[in-house]
Amino acid sequence: MKKTLIAVAAAAALTATSAFAEITFGAWLRSITGVASNGEDILTGTSNSWGGIRPSRVNVAGTSDDGNAGFKLDIYFNASSGGNYVATTDEEGKKVTGKSDEFLQVGDNAYLWVKPADQIQLSIGKFDGAETGLRGDFCYGSWNWLRPGNWIAEDEGLTFNGSHKNGLMAKITPVDGLVAVVQLPVYNPVWGGNNAAYKNGNNTIEDTFKNGMYAAAYSIEGLGTLKAGFFGDYQESGDYKKTGTVNVAFDLKAVENLYVTVGARFGIADKEMGARNEKIKFTAGASYQVSDAMKFSVSGGYVQYQDKCTGKDGKDDSAFGIGAGVDYVIMDGLNAAADLRYKSNAGGDSDGAISFLVGVTKNVSSNGYIGVGFQGATNGNGLTGITANKNDDFVWAVPVALSVWF
């Protein structure tokens, strides 16, 4: 991403010295429009891969000259018709639903950071999932267009979770190759009251540590990276109690042009707290760069839900999924992508659902492209912003994608 750099000089307060900082401005945008069918009507609309309409954004970051302090702020303009409905809480912690016409919003990140030592960075604020540096992503095909509903696990964080909750994050790198991350949900302006920043509604010190993230990764040069972590999510309901999730993963990078990532998640609960709570999940992805022009990708997973699941002949207690895709450079600036994905127990009257994409993009400058594709999802599974009319309908779309970056 190309960025504009501005050196900002400011006199240090009450001193005769000057402090210099580097302020970085950047942006990355994608908009997808076109026509689609929900199984009954032909529709028009605009969205992004993740939903909503975001025609503009600015990413701002600052770093001190010595590299020991800084901030990061994402500013998004999310277009809407007549305002966004947002859920808030009053002073007593009761839910209040209101209508907001404020389209200029804080984006994925809004935090400051300091380094009291070379091996320690402390941050406070709002974090995107990738800010820990540990998230196990494996993104290809439909993930970059309109995303279907038949995922076992999303491509972002396929094998390992990212940032857990907003609040305080400490990243510690005691030796080369080792990084430890702790996140605590202390992002709450109401001390001693109900904590609207996370769903448990409490902010005692005990609750804070129960709902923290504690993770580490160790990279072995020439081999790969091993990750492990606990992601607290303490909940109680009657006799049921949920503690959190243990997540382990390994990224293999030992073979040239081959990338492999595998992960496992284990839900910890005294008793099951809901049919769709995940007890065990295994995920994996692999990509191979066949040549400068072609890359193949394959991913999949298996999930076992809590024992309370009921459904089609008792089959809903587990599900599996698999997907495969190819990226191909047709010529300089002209690229093609295609993928096919399947998930069992994905809705409708049959056992599973298929989704697919065929898309082509053409660079229109060094900072932008336009693309067109064809996508579909079976058995009542929709695409981003497009809901099937009936639970067994076939949904299709002809998306036109515009993307720019600075």
Short mmCIF file of C-alpha atoms in Angstrom, two decimals:
data_model
loop_
_atom_site.label_atom_id
_atom_site.label_comp_id
_atom_site.label_asym_id
_atom_site.label_seq_id
_atom_site.Cartn_x
_atom_site.Cartn_y
_atom_site.Cartn_z
CA MET A 1 0.00 0.00 0.00
CA LYS A 2 1.41 3.35 -1.02
CA LYS A 3 1.31 5.91 1.77
CA THR A 4 1.94 9.61 2.11
CA LEU A 5 4.42 10.53 4.83
CA ILE A 6 4.43 13.85 6.63
CA ALA A 7 7.17 14.76 9.10
CA VAL A 8 5.66 16.77 11.92
CA ALA A 9 7.86 18.84 14.22
CA ALA A 10 6.60 20.14 17.56
CA ALA A 11 8.36 21.87 20.41
CA ALA A 12 8.42 19.71 23.51
CA ALA A 13 6.48 21.26 26.37
CA LEU A 14 8.57 23.24 28.86
CA THR A 15 11.83 22.27 27.16
CA ALA A 16 14.11 23.75 24.55
CA THR A 17 14.27 20.55 22.52
CA SER A 18 12.08 19.44 19.61
CA ALA A 19 10.22 16.16 19.14
CA PHE A 20 9.76 14.75 15.65
CA ALA A 21 7.14 12.25 14.62
CA GLU A 22 6.20 10.54 11.39
CA ILE A 23 2.51 10.67 10.52
CA THR A 24 1.40 8.08 7.95
CA PHE A 25 -1.78 8.36 5.88
CA GLY A 26 -3.14 5.43 3.91
CA ALA A 27 -6.36 3.93 2.57
CA TRP A 28 -7.70 0.68 1.14
CA LEU A 29 -11.22 0.50 -0.26
CA ARG A 30 -13.45 -2.03 -1.97
CA SER A 31 -17.00 -1.58 -3.22
CA ILE A 32 -19.12 -4.28 -4.86
CA THR A 33 -22.30 -3.54 -6.80
CA GLY A 34 -24.29 -5.33 -9.50
CA VAL A 35 -27.36 -7.52 -9.90
CA ALA A 36 -28.42 -10.62 -8.00
CA SER A 37 -31.27 -13.05 -7.41
CA ASN A 38 -32.61 -14.18 -4.05
CA GLY A 39 -34.38 -17.13 -5.69
CA GLU A 40 -37.47 -15.12 -6.59
CA ASP A 41 -36.64 -11.50 -7.51
CA ILE A 42 -33.82 -9.85 -9.46
CA LEU A 43 -32.17 -7.33 -7.16
CA THR A 44 -29.69 -4.46 -7.30
CA GLY A 45 -27.50 -3.17 -4.51
CA THR A 46 -24.07 -2.15 -3.28
CA SER A 47 -21.96 -3.74 -0.59
CA ASN A 48 -18.48 -4.83 0.41
CA SER A 49 -17.18 -8.34 0.95
CA TRP A 50 -18.03 -7.93 4.65
CA GLY A 51 -21.29 -5.99 4.17
CA GLY A 52 -22.39 -2.37 4.28
CA ILE A 53 -21.35 0.47 1.97
CA ARG A 54 -18.03 2.17 2.66
CA PRO A 55 -17.12 4.62 -0.13
CA SER A 56 -14.21 6.22 1.71
CA ARG A 57 -11.80 5.76 4.60
CA VAL A 58 -8.55 7.16 5.96
CA ASN A 59 -6.01 5.26 8.01
CA VAL A 60 -3.77 7.46 10.14
CA ALA A 61 -0.79 6.29 12.17
CA GLY A 62 1.89 8.14 14.07
CA THR A 63 5.28 7.01 15.34
CA SER A 64 7.74 8.98 17.41
CA ASP A 65 11.23 9.54 16.09
CA ASP A 66 12.70 7.11 18.63
CA GLY A 67 10.06 4.46 17.82
CA ASN A 68 8.85 4.18 21.41
CA ALA A 69 5.38 5.77 21.14
CA GLY A 70 2.61 6.12 18.62
CA PHE A 71 -1.03 5.72 17.70
CA LYS A 72 -3.26 4.21 15.03
CA LEU A 73 -6.67 5.48 13.91
CA ASP A 74 -8.99 4.26 11.14
CA ILE A 75 -11.72 6.71 10.06
CA TYR A 76 -14.53 5.23 7.96
CA PHE A 77 -17.40 6.83 6.07
CA ASN A 78 -20.16 4.22 6.05
CA ALA A 79 -22.99 5.28 3.75
CA SER A 80 -26.53 4.54 4.87
CA SER A 81 -30.08 5.55 4.08
CA GLY A 82 -31.63 7.58 6.86
CA GLY A 83 -29.07 6.65 9.48
CA ASN A 84 -27.80 3.51 11.17
CA TYR A 85 -29.69 1.75 13.93
CA VAL A 86 -27.33 1.17 16.81
CA ALA A 87 -27.76 -0.64 20.11
CA THR A 88 -26.50 1.20 23.20
CA THR A 89 -26.95 1.00 26.95
CA ASP A 90 -28.12 3.57 29.45
CA GLU A 91 -26.48 4.37 32.79
CA GLU A 92 -28.22 1.40 34.41
CA GLY A 93 -26.98 -0.99 31.75
CA LYS A 94 -30.35 -1.42 30.04
CA LYS A 95 -30.36 -1.76 26.27
CA VAL A 96 -31.47 1.29 24.36
CA THR A 97 -31.89 1.16 20.58
CA GLY A 98 -31.50 4.48 18.79
CA LYS A 99 -31.05 5.90 15.34
CA SER A 100 -27.78 7.56 14.43
CA ASP A 101 -27.12 9.82 11.45
CA GLU A 102 -23.40 9.95 12.18
CA PHE A 103 -21.89 8.21 9.18
CA LEU A 104 -18.27 9.15 9.97
CA GLN A 105 -17.17 6.42 12.35
CA VAL A 106 -14.18 4.88 14.05
CA GLY A 107 -13.02 1.94 11.97
CA ASP A 108 -11.16 -1.23 12.92
CA ASN A 109 -8.46 0.47 14.98
CA ALA A 110 -8.30 3.36 17.42
CA TYR A 111 -5.48 2.97 19.93
CA LEU A 112 -2.29 4.45 21.32
CA TRP A 113 0.85 2.56 22.20
CA VAL A 114 4.11 3.01 24.10
CA LYS A 115 7.25 0.89 24.53
CA PRO A 116 8.63 1.15 28.07
CA ALA A 117 11.32 -1.34 26.98
CA ASP A 118 12.51 -2.72 23.66
CA GLN A 119 10.81 -6.04 24.36
CA ILE A 120 7.45 -4.66 25.56
CA GLN A 121 4.71 -2.73 23.78
CA LEU A 122 1.59 -1.60 25.65
CA SER A 123 -1.52 -0.50 23.73
CA ILE A 124 -4.92 0.75 24.85
CA GLY A 125 -8.04 1.19 22.72
CA LYS A 126 -9.92 -0.57 19.93
CA PHE A 127 -8.21 -3.30 17.88
CA ASP A 128 -8.79 -5.07 14.59
CA GLY A 129 -8.42 -8.85 14.74
CA ALA A 130 -5.03 -8.79 13.03
CA GLU A 131 -3.37 -6.38 15.47
CA THR A 132 -1.95 -9.12 17.70
CA GLY A 133 0.07 -10.41 14.74
CA LEU A 134 -1.02 -13.96 15.59
CA ARG A 135 -4.26 -14.37 13.62
CA GLY A 136 -4.13 -17.40 11.31
CA ASP A 137 -5.53 -16.05 8.01
CA PHE A 138 -6.03 -18.01 4.79
CA CYS A 139 -7.98 -15.79 2.39
CA TYR A 140 -8.75 -16.60 -1.24
CA GLY A 141 -11.56 -16.67 -3.80
CA SER A 142 -15.01 -15.71 -2.52
CA TRP A 143 -13.56 -14.07 0.57
CA ASN A 144 -12.45 -11.19 -1.64
CA TRP A 145 -15.83 -10.86 -3.39
CA LEU A 146 -19.33 -11.46 -1.96
CA ARG A 147 -18.90 -13.95 0.85
CA PRO A 148 -21.28 -16.93 0.99
CA GLY A 149 -22.73 -18.38 4.16
CA ASN A 150 -21.37 -21.92 3.97
CA TRP A 151 -18.13 -21.52 5.97
CA ILE A 152 -16.85 -23.90 8.62
CA ALA A 153 -14.56 -21.09 9.70
CA GLU A 154 -13.97 -17.69 8.13
CA ASP A 155 -10.84 -17.25 6.04
CA GLU A 156 -9.66 -14.49 8.40
CA GLY A 157 -8.64 -16.38 11.52
CA LEU A 158 -9.11 -19.78 9.87
CA THR A 159 -6.65 -21.57 12.14
CA PHE A 160 -5.94 -19.10 14.96
CA ASN A 161 -7.92 -16.32 16.62
CA GLY A 162 -6.90 -12.68 16.45
CA SER A 163 -7.50 -9.81 18.83
CA HIS A 164 -9.93 -10.95 21.47
CA LYS A 165 -11.52 -7.84 22.98
CA ASN A 166 -10.87 -4.12 23.08
CA GLY A 167 -8.95 -2.75 26.04
CA LEU A 168 -5.33 -3.19 27.11
CA MET A 169 -2.91 -5.22 25.00
CA ALA A 170 0.65 -6.14 25.94
CA LYS A 171 3.00 -7.63 23.33
CA ILE A 172 6.19 -9.07 24.77
CA THR A 173 9.16 -10.32 22.71
CA PRO A 174 11.69 -11.60 25.26
CA VAL A 175 13.90 -13.43 22.72
CA ASP A 176 14.14 -13.68 18.95
CA GLY A 177 11.28 -15.70 17.51
CA LEU A 178 9.08 -15.64 20.62
CA VAL A 179 6.13 -13.28 21.10
CA ALA A 180 3.55 -13.33 23.89
CA VAL A 181 0.30 -11.35 23.82
CA VAL A 182 -2.05 -10.52 26.70
CA GLN A 183 -5.33 -8.66 26.15
CA LEU A 184 -7.59 -7.56 28.99
CA PRO A 185 -11.09 -6.07 28.42
CA VAL A 186 -10.64 -2.90 30.48
CA TYR A 187 -12.06 -0.62 27.77
CA ASN A 188 -14.82 0.73 29.99
CA PRO A 189 -15.44 4.37 31.01
CA VAL A 190 -17.87 3.43 33.81
CA TRP A 191 -15.79 2.22 36.75
CA GLY A 192 -17.73 -0.07 39.05
CA GLY A 193 -20.82 -0.10 36.82
CA ASN A 194 -22.07 -2.26 34.02
CA ASN A 195 -19.45 -2.75 31.34
CA ALA A 196 -21.05 -2.12 27.95
CA ALA A 197 -17.74 -2.86 26.24
CA TYR A 198 -18.30 -6.61 26.42
CA LYS A 199 -21.32 -8.84 26.78
CA ASN A 200 -20.89 -10.15 30.32
CA GLY A 201 -21.93 -6.82 31.83
CA ASN A 202 -19.34 -6.87 34.64
CA ASN A 203 -15.93 -5.30 35.10
CA THR A 204 -14.64 -6.61 38.39
CA ILE A 205 -10.98 -7.57 38.32
CA GLU A 206 -11.98 -11.24 38.46
CA ASP A 207 -14.22 -10.86 35.39
CA THR A 208 -11.49 -8.96 33.59
CA PHE A 209 -8.95 -11.76 33.93
CA LYS A 210 -11.53 -14.47 33.18
CA ASN A 211 -12.30 -12.79 29.86
CA GLY A 212 -8.73 -12.04 28.86
CA MET A 213 -6.64 -13.41 25.99
CA TYR A 214 -3.33 -15.14 26.77
CA ALA A 215 -1.42 -16.33 23.72
CA ALA A 216 2.10 -16.91 22.42
CA ALA A 217 3.87 -17.85 19.21
CA TYR A 218 7.34 -19.18 18.50
CA SER A 219 8.89 -19.02 15.03
CA ILE A 220 11.59 -21.46 13.98
CA GLU A 221 13.62 -20.09 11.10
CA GLY A 222 13.29 -22.25 8.00
CA LEU A 223 10.44 -24.30 9.48
CA GLY A 224 7.40 -22.32 10.64
CA THR A 225 5.49 -20.89 13.59
CA LEU A 226 3.80 -22.63 16.51
CA LYS A 227 0.94 -20.79 18.27
CA ALA A 228 -1.08 -21.46 21.41
CA GLY A 229 -3.55 -19.42 23.38
CA PHE A 230 -6.51 -19.22 25.75
CA PHE A 231 -9.39 -16.89 24.84
CA GLY A 232 -11.58 -16.28 27.87
CA ASP A 233 -15.33 -15.95 27.42
CA TYR A 234 -16.85 -16.58 30.83
CA GLN A 235 -20.63 -17.00 30.90
CA GLU A 236 -23.10 -18.47 33.35
CA SER A 237 -26.77 -19.38 32.84
CA GLY A 238 -28.43 -21.54 35.46
CA ASP A 239 -26.50 -24.81 35.67
CA TYR A 240 -24.51 -24.00 32.54
CA LYS A 241 -21.12 -22.38 32.60
CA LYS A 242 -18.77 -21.55 29.74
CA THR A 243 -15.13 -20.66 30.34
CA GLY A 244 -13.53 -19.97 26.94
CA THR A 245 -11.56 -21.55 24.12
CA VAL A 246 -8.11 -23.11 23.85
CA ASN A 247 -6.59 -22.59 20.40
CA VAL A 248 -3.41 -24.16 18.98
CA ALA A 249 -2.02 -23.84 15.43
CA PHE A 250 1.05 -24.36 13.31
CA ASP A 251 2.12 -22.55 10.13
CA LEU A 252 4.54 -24.51 7.95
CA LYS A 253 6.86 -22.53 5.68
CA ALA A 254 9.70 -25.02 5.19
CA VAL A 255 8.94 -25.92 1.57
CA GLU A 256 9.52 -23.33 -1.15
CA ASN A 257 6.29 -22.00 -2.71
CA LEU A 258 4.19 -24.05 -0.25
CA TYR A 259 2.31 -22.64 2.73
CA VAL A 260 0.39 -24.88 5.13
CA THR A 261 -1.55 -23.85 8.24
CA VAL A 262 -3.41 -26.16 10.65
CA GLY A 263 -5.31 -25.35 13.80
CA ALA A 264 -7.50 -26.80 16.54
CA ARG A 265 -9.93 -25.15 18.97
CA PHE A 266 -11.39 -26.70 22.13
CA GLY A 267 -14.35 -25.09 23.87
CA ILE A 268 -14.27 -25.33 27.66
CA ALA A 269 -17.65 -25.58 29.40
CA ASP A 270 -18.93 -27.38 32.49
CA LYS A 271 -22.21 -27.98 30.69
CA GLU A 272 -23.42 -27.09 27.21
CA MET A 273 -24.71 -23.54 26.92
CA GLY A 274 -26.41 -23.64 23.56
CA ALA A 275 -26.75 -25.75 20.47
CA ARG A 276 -24.27 -23.80 18.35
CA ASN A 277 -21.47 -23.46 20.88
CA GLU A 278 -18.48 -25.24 19.41
CA LYS A 279 -16.95 -28.05 21.42
CA ILE A 280 -14.14 -29.02 19.00
CA LYS A 281 -13.03 -27.49 15.71
CA PHE A 282 -10.19 -28.53 13.40
CA THR A 283 -9.22 -26.35 10.43
CA ALA A 284 -6.49 -26.34 7.79
CA GLY A 285 -5.39 -24.54 4.67
CA ALA A 286 -2.66 -25.03 2.07
CA SER A 287 -1.55 -22.99 -0.93
CA TYR A 288 1.02 -23.78 -3.59
CA GLN A 289 2.54 -21.26 -5.98
CA VAL A 290 2.80 -23.42 -9.10
CA SER A 291 4.38 -20.65 -11.16
CA ASP A 292 4.57 -16.88 -11.27
CA ALA A 293 1.15 -16.93 -12.91
CA MET A 294 -0.75 -19.61 -10.95
CA LYS A 295 -1.51 -20.43 -7.32
CA PHE A 296 -3.74 -23.20 -5.97
CA SER A 297 -5.44 -23.05 -2.55
CA VAL A 298 -7.41 -25.59 -0.54
CA SER A 299 -8.94 -25.30 2.93
CA GLY A 300 -11.38 -27.14 5.13
CA GLY A 301 -12.48 -28.02 8.61
CA TYR A 302 -14.57 -30.12 10.95
CA VAL A 303 -16.59 -28.85 13.89
CA GLN A 304 -18.40 -30.72 16.65
CA TYR A 305 -21.11 -28.71 18.38
CA GLN A 306 -22.32 -29.04 21.94
CA ASP A 307 -24.43 -32.08 22.80
CA LYS A 308 -27.69 -30.10 22.98
CA CYS A 309 -27.88 -29.95 19.17
CA THR A 310 -30.99 -31.39 17.58
CA GLY A 311 -32.11 -31.42 13.98
CA LYS A 312 -32.20 -33.54 10.87
CA ASP A 313 -32.06 -37.10 12.23
CA GLY A 314 -29.61 -35.99 14.89
CA LYS A 315 -27.01 -35.02 12.28
CA ASP A 316 -26.65 -31.42 13.43
CA ASP A 317 -24.15 -32.19 16.17
CA SER A 318 -21.27 -31.79 13.70
CA ALA A 319 -20.38 -30.39 10.31
CA PHE A 320 -17.50 -30.42 7.86
CA GLY A 321 -16.47 -28.22 4.98
CA ILE A 322 -13.94 -28.07 2.18
CA GLY A 323 -13.00 -25.52 -0.44
CA ALA A 324 -10.54 -25.10 -3.30
CA GLY A 325 -9.54 -22.18 -5.47
CA VAL A 326 -7.12 -20.96 -8.11
CA ASP A 327 -5.61 -17.55 -8.83
CA TYR A 328 -4.23 -16.97 -12.31
CA VAL A 329 -2.43 -14.04 -13.94
CA ILE A 330 -3.81 -13.91 -17.48
CA MET A 331 -1.44 -11.09 -18.44
CA ASP A 332 0.13 -8.12 -16.75
CA GLY A 333 -2.68 -6.30 -14.91
CA LEU A 334 -5.37 -8.86 -15.79
CA ASN A 335 -6.10 -11.53 -13.18
CA ALA A 336 -8.64 -14.32 -12.69
CA ALA A 337 -9.84 -16.12 -9.57
CA ALA A 338 -12.21 -19.03 -9.01
CA ASP A 339 -13.24 -21.16 -6.06
CA LEU A 340 -15.72 -23.87 -5.04
CA ARG A 341 -16.78 -24.55 -1.46
CA TYR A 342 -19.00 -27.09 0.29
CA LYS A 343 -20.36 -27.33 3.83
CA SER A 344 -22.50 -30.10 5.30
CA ASN A 345 -25.60 -29.29 7.36
CA ALA A 346 -25.64 -25.81 5.88
CA GLY A 347 -29.42 -25.26 5.84
CA GLY A 348 -32.38 -26.06 3.64
CA ASP A 349 -33.78 -29.53 3.13
CA SER A 350 -30.62 -31.28 1.92
CA ASP A 351 -27.50 -32.21 3.83
CA GLY A 352 -25.21 -29.50 2.53
CA ALA A 353 -24.64 -26.42 0.40
CA ILE A 354 -22.26 -25.44 -2.39
CA SER A 355 -21.00 -21.96 -3.23
CA PHE A 356 -18.80 -20.86 -6.13
CA LEU A 357 -17.08 -17.87 -7.73
CA VAL A 358 -15.55 -17.04 -11.11
CA GLY A 359 -14.13 -13.52 -11.30
CA VAL A 360 -11.76 -11.36 -13.35
CA THR A 361 -10.06 -8.10 -12.32
CA LYS A 362 -8.27 -5.52 -14.47
CA ASN A 363 -5.84 -2.96 -13.06
CA VAL A 364 -6.81 0.55 -14.15
CA SER A 365 -3.85 2.23 -12.42
CA SER A 366 -1.11 1.40 -9.97
CA ASN A 367 -3.65 2.14 -7.26
CA GLY A 368 -6.88 0.55 -8.39
CA TYR A 369 -8.75 -2.16 -10.29
CA ILE A 370 -12.20 -3.00 -11.63
CA GLY A 371 -13.58 -6.53 -11.68
CA VAL A 372 -16.63 -8.56 -12.66
CA GLY A 373 -17.66 -12.05 -11.62
CA PHE A 374 -20.40 -14.62 -11.25
CA GLN A 375 -21.24 -16.19 -7.90
CA GLY A 376 -23.78 -18.61 -6.53
CA ALA A 377 -24.83 -20.36 -3.32
CA THR A 378 -27.26 -23.29 -3.02
CA ASN A 379 -29.69 -24.57 -0.41
CA GLY A 380 -30.77 -21.23 1.05
CA ASN A 381 -27.27 -19.92 1.68
CA GLY A 382 -27.01 -16.26 0.71
CA LEU A 383 -24.17 -13.99 -0.35
CA THR A 384 -23.11 -10.83 1.49
CA GLY A 385 -26.21 -8.61 1.71
CA ILE A 386 -28.37 -11.08 -0.26
CA THR A 387 -30.69 -13.37 1.71
CA ALA A 388 -32.37 -16.36 0.08
CA ASN A 389 -36.11 -16.01 -0.36
CA LYS A 390 -36.67 -19.59 0.86
CA ASN A 391 -34.47 -21.98 2.80
CA ASP A 392 -33.74 -24.11 -0.27
CA ASP A 393 -33.38 -21.36 -2.92
CA PHE A 394 -30.38 -20.84 -5.17
CA VAL A 395 -28.88 -17.36 -4.81
CA TRP A 396 -26.70 -15.88 -7.56
CA ALA A 397 -25.03 -12.56 -8.26
CA VAL A 398 -23.04 -10.73 -10.94
CA PRO A 399 -20.79 -8.53 -8.77
CA VAL A 400 -18.87 -5.57 -10.15
CA ALA A 401 -15.95 -4.77 -7.86
CA LEU A 402 -14.04 -1.49 -7.57
CA SER A 403 -10.96 -1.25 -5.37
CA VAL A 404 -8.40 1.47 -4.68
CA TRP A 405 -5.46 1.77 -2.30
CA PHE A 406 -3.13 4.63 -1.32
#
